[in-house]
PDB file of C-alpha atoms in Angstrom:
ATOM      1  CA  MET A  12     -35.553  54.741 447.906  1.00  0.00           C
ATOM      2  CA  SER A  13     -34.887  56.956 445.061  1.00  0.00           C
ATOM      3  CA  GLU A  14     -33.078  55.719 442.024  1.00  0.00           C
ATOM      4  CA  THR A  15     -29.899  57.460 441.031  1.00  0.00           C
ATOM      5  CA  THR A  16     -29.625  58.371 437.412  1.00  0.00           C
ATOM      6  CA  THR A  17     -26.319  58.227 435.493  1.00  0.00           C
ATOM      7  CA  ALA A  18     -25.590  60.523 432.740  1.00  0.00           C
ATOM      8  CA  PRO A  19     -24.829  58.982 429.347  1.00  0.00           C
ATOM      9  CA  GLU A  20     -21.207  58.643 428.547  1.00  0.00           C
ATOM     10  CA  PRO A  21     -20.197  61.073 425.487  1.00  0.00           C
ATOM     11  CA  ALA A  22     -19.841  59.312 422.231  1.00  0.00           C
ATOM     12  CA  PRO A  23     -16.223  58.601 421.291  1.00  0.00           C
ATOM     13  CA  LYS A  24     -14.798  60.987 419.058  1.00  0.00           C
ATOM     14  CA  LYS A  25     -14.126  59.782 415.527  1.00  0.00           C
ATOM     15  CA  ARG A  26     -10.741  59.388 414.839  1.00  0.00           C
ATOM     16  CA  THR A  27      -9.383  61.021 411.552  1.00  0.00           C
ATOM     17  CA  GLU A  28      -7.702  58.166 409.363  1.00  0.00           C
ATOM     18  CA  TRP A  29      -4.689  60.069 408.598  1.00  0.00           C
ATOM     19  CA  ASN A  30      -3.296  57.288 406.570  1.00  0.00           C
ATOM     20  CA  ALA A  31      -6.186  57.317 404.294  1.00  0.00           C
ATOM     21  CA  VAL A  32      -5.895  61.145 403.824  1.00  0.00           C
ATOM     22  CA  ALA A  33      -2.165  60.707 403.181  1.00  0.00           C
ATOM     23  CA  ALA A  34      -2.799  58.265 400.778  1.00  0.00           C
ATOM     24  CA  VAL A  35      -5.434  60.360 398.854  1.00  0.00           C
ATOM     25  CA  ILE A  36      -2.886  63.183 398.784  1.00  0.00           C
ATOM     26  CA  ALA A  37      -0.350  60.987 397.675  1.00  0.00           C
ATOM     27  CA  ALA A  38      -2.368  59.852 394.822  1.00  0.00           C
ATOM     28  CA  LEU A  39      -3.367  63.531 393.706  1.00  0.00           C
ATOM     29  CA  ILE A  40       0.221  64.509 393.920  1.00  0.00           C
ATOM     30  CA  GLY A  41       1.028  61.463 391.455  1.00  0.00           C
ATOM     31  CA  LEU A  42      -1.521  62.153 389.184  1.00  0.00           C
ATOM     32  CA  LEU A  43      -0.317  66.208 389.017  1.00  0.00           C
ATOM     33  CA  ALA A  44       3.165  65.127 388.401  1.00  0.00           C
ATOM     34  CA  LEU A  45       2.056  62.844 385.757  1.00  0.00           C
ATOM     35  CA  GLY A  46      -0.034  65.639 384.085  1.00  0.00           C
ATOM     36  CA  VAL A  47       2.855  67.995 384.310  1.00  0.00           C
ATOM     37  CA  SER A  48       5.173  65.275 383.124  1.00  0.00           C
ATOM     38  CA  GLY A  49       3.078  64.491 379.990  1.00  0.00           C
ATOM     39  CA  TYR A  50       2.273  68.072 379.147  1.00  0.00           C
ATOM     40  CA  THR A  51       6.072  68.971 379.639  1.00  0.00           C
ATOM     41  CA  ALA A  52       6.749  66.071 376.886  1.00  0.00           C
ATOM     42  CA  MET A  53       4.073  67.344 374.940  1.00  0.00           C
ATOM     43  CA  LEU A  54       5.803  70.891 374.648  1.00  0.00           C
ATOM     44  CA  GLN A  55       9.094  69.226 373.891  1.00  0.00           C
ATOM     45  CA  ARG A  56       7.941  66.992 371.159  1.00  0.00           C
ATOM     46  CA  GLU A  57       6.257  70.178 369.527  1.00  0.00           C
ATOM     47  CA  GLN A  58       9.670  72.201 369.830  1.00  0.00           C
ATOM     48  CA  VAL A  59      11.387  69.214 368.106  1.00  0.00           C
ATOM     49  CA  ARG A  60       8.767  69.226 365.313  1.00  0.00           C
ATOM     50  CA  ALA A  61       9.092  72.947 365.001  1.00  0.00           C
ATOM     51  CA  GLU A  62      12.759  72.361 364.846  1.00  0.00           C
ATOM     52  CA  VAL A  63      12.579  69.836 361.666  1.00  0.00           C
ATOM     53  CA  TRP A  64       9.645  71.254 359.880  1.00  0.00           C
ATOM     54  CA  PRO A  65      10.162  71.122 356.266  1.00  0.00           C
ATOM     55  CA  TYR A  66       8.325  73.575 353.593  1.00  0.00           C
ATOM     56  CA  LEU A  67       8.942  72.440 349.841  1.00  0.00           C
ATOM     57  CA  GLN A  68       7.892  75.319 347.426  1.00  0.00           C
ATOM     58  CA  PRO A  69       7.858  75.085 343.594  1.00  0.00           C
ATOM     59  CA  ALA A  70      10.030  77.623 342.080  1.00  0.00           C
ATOM     60  CA  ILE A  71      11.348  79.463 339.010  1.00  0.00           C
ATOM     61  CA  THR A  72      14.764  80.060 339.109  1.00  0.00           C
ATOM     62  CA  ILE A  73      16.948  82.237 337.022  1.00  0.00           C
ATOM     63  CA  ALA A  74      20.596  82.413 337.562  1.00  0.00           C
ATOM     64  CA  GLN A  75      23.530  83.640 335.611  1.00  0.00           C
ATOM     65  CA  ASP A  76      24.525  80.267 333.994  1.00  0.00           C
ATOM     66  CA  SER A  77      21.173  78.646 334.228  1.00  0.00           C
ATOM     67  CA  MET A  78      16.993  78.551 334.046  1.00  0.00           C
ATOM     68  CA  ALA A  79      15.193  76.241 335.704  1.00  0.00           C
ATOM     69  CA  ILE A  80      12.046  74.890 337.210  1.00  0.00           C
ATOM     70  CA  SER A  81      12.863  74.052 340.803  1.00  0.00           C
ATOM     71  CA  LEU A  82      12.020  72.847 344.073  1.00  0.00           C
ATOM     72  CA  GLU A  83      13.139  74.565 347.348  1.00  0.00           C
ATOM     73  CA  ASN A  84      13.102  73.854 350.840  1.00  0.00           C
ATOM     74  CA  LYS A  85      12.083  76.775 352.782  1.00  0.00           C
ATOM     75  CA  GLY A  86      11.663  74.790 356.286  1.00  0.00           C
ATOM     76  CA  VAL A  87      14.042  74.403 358.858  1.00  0.00           C
ATOM     77  CA  GLY A  88      14.291  70.682 358.482  1.00  0.00           C
ATOM     78  CA  PRO A  89      14.966  68.131 355.726  1.00  0.00           C
ATOM     79  CA  ALA A  90      12.201  67.057 353.494  1.00  0.00           C
ATOM     80  CA  LEU A  91      11.689  63.336 352.570  1.00  0.00           C
ATOM     81  CA  VAL A  92       9.896  63.065 349.307  1.00  0.00           C
ATOM     82  CA  GLY A  93       7.397  60.382 349.464  1.00  0.00           C
ATOM     83  CA  GLY A  94       5.376  60.687 346.398  1.00  0.00           C
ATOM     84  CA  LEU A  95       5.208  62.810 343.105  1.00  0.00           C
ATOM     85  CA  ARG A  96       2.712  63.324 340.391  1.00  0.00           C
ATOM     86  CA  VAL A  97       2.683  65.868 337.440  1.00  0.00           C
ATOM     87  CA  HIS A  98      -0.484  66.834 335.632  1.00  0.00           C
ATOM     88  CA  VAL A  99      -1.125  68.592 332.524  1.00  0.00           C
ATOM     89  CA  ASP A 100      -4.213  70.010 331.619  1.00  0.00           C
ATOM     90  CA  GLY A 101      -5.444  67.712 334.705  1.00  0.00           C
ATOM     91  CA  GLN A 102      -4.172  64.401 333.075  1.00  0.00           C
ATOM     92  CA  PRO A 103      -1.367  62.635 334.948  1.00  0.00           C
ATOM     93  CA  GLN A 104       1.963  62.118 333.116  1.00  0.00           C
ATOM     94  CA  ARG A 105       4.516  59.180 333.892  1.00  0.00           C
ATOM     95  CA  ASN A 106       7.746  61.410 332.979  1.00  0.00           C
ATOM     96  CA  TRP A 107       9.242  64.420 331.764  1.00  0.00           C
ATOM     97  CA  PRO A 108       9.137  63.272 328.010  1.00  0.00           C
ATOM     98  CA  ASP A 109       5.316  62.637 328.710  1.00  0.00           C
ATOM     99  CA  VAL A 110       5.133  66.242 330.000  1.00  0.00           C
ATOM    100  CA  PHE A 111       6.912  67.738 326.952  1.00  0.00           C
ATOM    101  CA  ASP A 112       4.672  65.725 324.708  1.00  0.00           C
ATOM    102  CA  ALA A 113       1.479  66.962 326.387  1.00  0.00           C
ATOM    103  CA  LEU A 114       2.513  70.480 326.346  1.00  0.00           C
ATOM    104  CA  GLY A 115       3.053  70.243 322.459  1.00  0.00           C
ATOM    105  CA  LEU A 116       6.979  70.707 323.001  1.00  0.00           C
ATOM    106  CA  SER A 117       8.408  67.304 321.954  1.00  0.00           C
ATOM    107  CA  ASP A 118      11.376  68.729 320.796  1.00  0.00           C
ATOM    108  CA  LEU A 119      12.254  69.200 324.514  1.00  0.00           C
ATOM    109  CA  ARG A 120      11.980  65.789 325.496  1.00  0.00           C
ATOM    110  CA  ASP A 121      15.939  65.662 326.012  1.00  0.00           C
ATOM    111  CA  THR A 122      15.891  68.657 328.348  1.00  0.00           C
ATOM    112  CA  ARG A 123      18.092  67.527 331.331  1.00  0.00           C
ATOM    113  CA  ALA A 124      16.131  66.854 334.636  1.00  0.00           C
ATOM    114  CA  SER A 125      16.803  65.865 338.411  1.00  0.00           C
ATOM    115  CA  THR A 126      15.471  63.287 340.213  1.00  0.00           C
ATOM    116  CA  ILE A 127      12.871  64.560 342.761  1.00  0.00           C
ATOM    117  CA  ASN A 128      10.692  61.727 343.848  1.00  0.00           C
ATOM    118  CA  GLY A 129      12.251  59.390 346.533  1.00  0.00           C
ATOM    119  CA  ILE A 130      15.011  61.933 347.700  1.00  0.00           C
ATOM    120  CA  VAL A 131      15.771  64.011 350.764  1.00  0.00           C
ATOM    121  CA  ILE A 132      16.091  67.621 350.356  1.00  0.00           C
ATOM    122  CA  ALA A 133      18.010  69.491 352.869  1.00  0.00           C
ATOM    123  CA  ARG A 134      16.935  72.727 354.557  1.00  0.00           C
ATOM    124  CA  GLY A 135      17.520  75.565 352.171  1.00  0.00           C
ATOM    125  CA  GLU A 136      18.694  73.201 349.431  1.00  0.00           C
ATOM    126  CA  THR A 137      17.198  73.944 345.833  1.00  0.00           C
ATOM    127  CA  ILE A 138      16.739  70.909 343.130  1.00  0.00           C
ATOM    128  CA  GLN A 139      16.221  71.888 339.704  1.00  0.00           C
ATOM    129  CA  GLN A 140      13.614  69.669 338.168  1.00  0.00           C
ATOM    130  CA  ILE A 141      14.421  70.499 334.852  1.00  0.00           C
ATOM    131  CA  GLY A 142      16.839  73.021 333.497  1.00  0.00           C
ATOM    132  CA  PHE A 143      17.431  74.809 330.451  1.00  0.00           C
ATOM    133  CA  ASP A 144      20.362  76.684 328.840  1.00  0.00           C
ATOM    134  CA  ASP A 145      18.564  78.320 325.898  1.00  0.00           C
ATOM    135  CA  ALA A 146      16.478  81.117 327.048  1.00  0.00           C
ATOM    136  CA  ALA A 147      14.050  80.742 324.258  1.00  0.00           C
ATOM    137  CA  ASP A 148      13.184  77.041 325.318  1.00  0.00           C
ATOM    138  CA  PHE A 149      12.824  78.265 328.741  1.00  0.00           C
ATOM    139  CA  GLN A 150      10.444  80.925 327.740  1.00  0.00           C
ATOM    140  CA  ARG A 151       8.465  78.354 325.720  1.00  0.00           C
ATOM    141  CA  VAL A 152       8.180  76.089 328.627  1.00  0.00           C
ATOM    142  CA  LEU A 153       7.030  78.929 330.948  1.00  0.00           C
ATOM    143  CA  GLY A 154       4.341  80.002 328.587  1.00  0.00           C
ATOM    144  CA  GLN A 155       2.857  76.470 328.988  1.00  0.00           C
ATOM    145  CA  TYR A 156       3.836  76.268 332.637  1.00  0.00           C
ATOM    146  CA  PRO A 157      -0.023  77.025 333.992  1.00  0.00           C
ATOM    147  CA  ARG A 158      -1.239  73.949 332.358  1.00  0.00           C
ATOM    148  CA  MET A 159       1.065  71.996 334.700  1.00  0.00           C
ATOM    149  CA  ALA A 160       0.244  70.890 338.142  1.00  0.00           C
ATOM    150  CA  LEU A 161       2.319  69.414 340.749  1.00  0.00           C
ATOM    151  CA  VAL A 162       1.223  66.889 343.425  1.00  0.00           C
ATOM    152  CA  LEU A 163       3.731  66.404 345.868  1.00  0.00           C
ATOM    153  CA  CYS A 164       3.839  64.429 349.441  1.00  0.00           C
ATOM    154  CA  TYR A 165       6.844  64.957 351.627  1.00  0.00           C
ATOM    155  CA  CYS A 166       7.776  64.324 355.241  1.00  0.00           C
ATOM    156  CA  SER A 167      10.061  65.427 358.175  1.00  0.00           C
ATOM    157  CA  THR A 168      12.263  63.145 360.027  1.00  0.00           C
ATOM    158  CA  LEU A 169       9.609  62.702 362.538  1.00  0.00           C
ATOM    159  CA  GLY A 170       7.155  61.283 360.121  1.00  0.00           C
ATOM    160  CA  ASP A 171       4.815  64.385 359.977  1.00  0.00           C
ATOM    161  CA  CYS A 172       3.641  64.632 356.330  1.00  0.00           C
ATOM    162  CA  TRP A 173       1.980  67.065 354.129  1.00  0.00           C
ATOM    163  CA  LEU A 174       0.518  67.018 350.826  1.00  0.00           C
ATOM    164  CA  LEU A 175       0.867  69.778 348.202  1.00  0.00           C
ATOM    165  CA  ASP A 176      -1.511  69.646 345.591  1.00  0.00           C
ATOM    166  CA  GLN A 177      -1.507  72.691 343.022  1.00  0.00           C
ATOM    167  CA  ARG A 178      -4.842  71.596 341.136  1.00  0.00           C
ATOM    168  CA  GLU A 179      -6.388  73.380 344.230  1.00  0.00           C
ATOM    169  CA  ARG A 180      -7.440  76.710 343.250  1.00  0.00           C
ATOM    170  CA  LEU A 181      -7.282  78.287 346.502  1.00  0.00           C
ATOM    171  CA  PRO A 182      -3.989  78.689 347.929  1.00  0.00           C
ATOM    172  CA  GLU A 183      -4.768  78.069 351.558  1.00  0.00           C
ATOM    173  CA  HIS A 184      -6.226  74.590 350.258  1.00  0.00           C
ATOM    174  CA  ARG A 185      -3.057  73.450 348.262  1.00  0.00           C
ATOM    175  CA  ARG A 186      -1.064  72.161 351.353  1.00  0.00           C
ATOM    176  CA  THR A 187      -2.509  69.924 353.987  1.00  0.00           C
ATOM    177  CA  GLN A 188      -1.142  67.792 356.636  1.00  0.00           C
ATOM    178  CA  ILE A 189      -1.794  64.201 356.278  1.00  0.00           C
ATOM    179  CA  ASP A 190      -1.168  60.977 358.205  1.00  0.00           C
ATOM    180  CA  ALA A 191       1.196  59.420 355.617  1.00  0.00           C
ATOM    181  CA  CYS A 192       2.200  59.659 351.637  1.00  0.00           C
ATOM    182  CA  PRO A 193      -0.271  57.661 349.743  1.00  0.00           C
ATOM    183  CA  ALA A 194       1.234  54.395 348.182  1.00  0.00           C
ATOM    184  CA  SER A 195       2.839  54.454 344.868  1.00  0.00           C
ATOM    185  CA  GLY A 196       0.019  53.842 342.122  1.00  0.00           C
ATOM    186  CA  PRO A 197      -0.161  54.019 338.339  1.00  0.00           C
ATOM    187  CA  ASP A 198       0.151  57.812 338.211  1.00  0.00           C
ATOM    188  CA  GLU A 199       3.253  57.925 340.099  1.00  0.00           C
ATOM    189  CA  PHE A 200       5.742  60.515 338.290  1.00  0.00           C
ATOM    190  CA  ILE A 201       9.044  58.639 337.757  1.00  0.00           C
ATOM    191  CA  ASP A 202      11.152  61.616 337.269  1.00  0.00           C
ATOM    192  CA  ASN A 203      14.385  59.351 337.293  1.00  0.00           C
ATOM    193  CA  GLU A 204      13.871  57.710 334.240  1.00  0.00           C
ATOM    194  CA  ARG A 205      14.597  60.991 332.487  1.00  0.00           C
ATOM    195  CA  VAL A 206      17.727  61.494 334.307  1.00  0.00           C
ATOM    196  CA  PRO A 207      21.031  60.510 332.153  1.00  0.00           C
ATOM    197  CA  PRO A 208      23.551  58.356 333.851  1.00  0.00           C
ATOM    198  CA  GLY A 209      25.473  60.192 336.496  1.00  0.00           C
ATOM    199  CA  MET A 210      23.050  63.160 336.786  1.00  0.00           C
ATOM    200  CA  ALA A 211      20.718  61.903 339.494  1.00  0.00           C
ATOM    201  CA  GLY A 212      20.110  64.457 342.091  1.00  0.00           C
ATOM    202  CA  ASP A 213      21.827  66.854 340.097  1.00  0.00           C
ATOM    203  CA  GLY A 214      20.640  70.593 341.265  1.00  0.00           C
TER     204      GLY A 214
END
């Protein structure tokens, strides 16, 4: 009696786990959306930073009625001055009378001045640091001006800060972005000690 052979049954087809695939796709879409959102937020922040970017620049200003050593904000946002130092021949000075003494111009100790340290300088604003009515006195100071060096720290309204250091010889090294303005130290320039009552911030 012959035996009847039975063909083996085909293996069951593997079922695609559609729920798992859908979960993976959803996760990928979520990651993509998160990345796009983060990139968009970064672009928006960069745009806002550009819109409030300050740029302080020392200047010599000569107007019809005044001559001054000034500080200009050529940026597009306000500048918060967070620190100021003034050096003469590499040595830090505490105030304007000390500066004039170091320059050999002690007779100009009473020159009118404006407060710079700790103030906010608006976009397009020019602040006179020291102003002169007499052209001869102004020329005397300009003759000694190369001996002076300003070290200035300022920040934007978003907390981005820059250090302007005129002691650096190369112009491209004079302005650097920093995390925050250094804390006040013994070399801090206290320019408001020279300002007569009622003249603080006078530009």
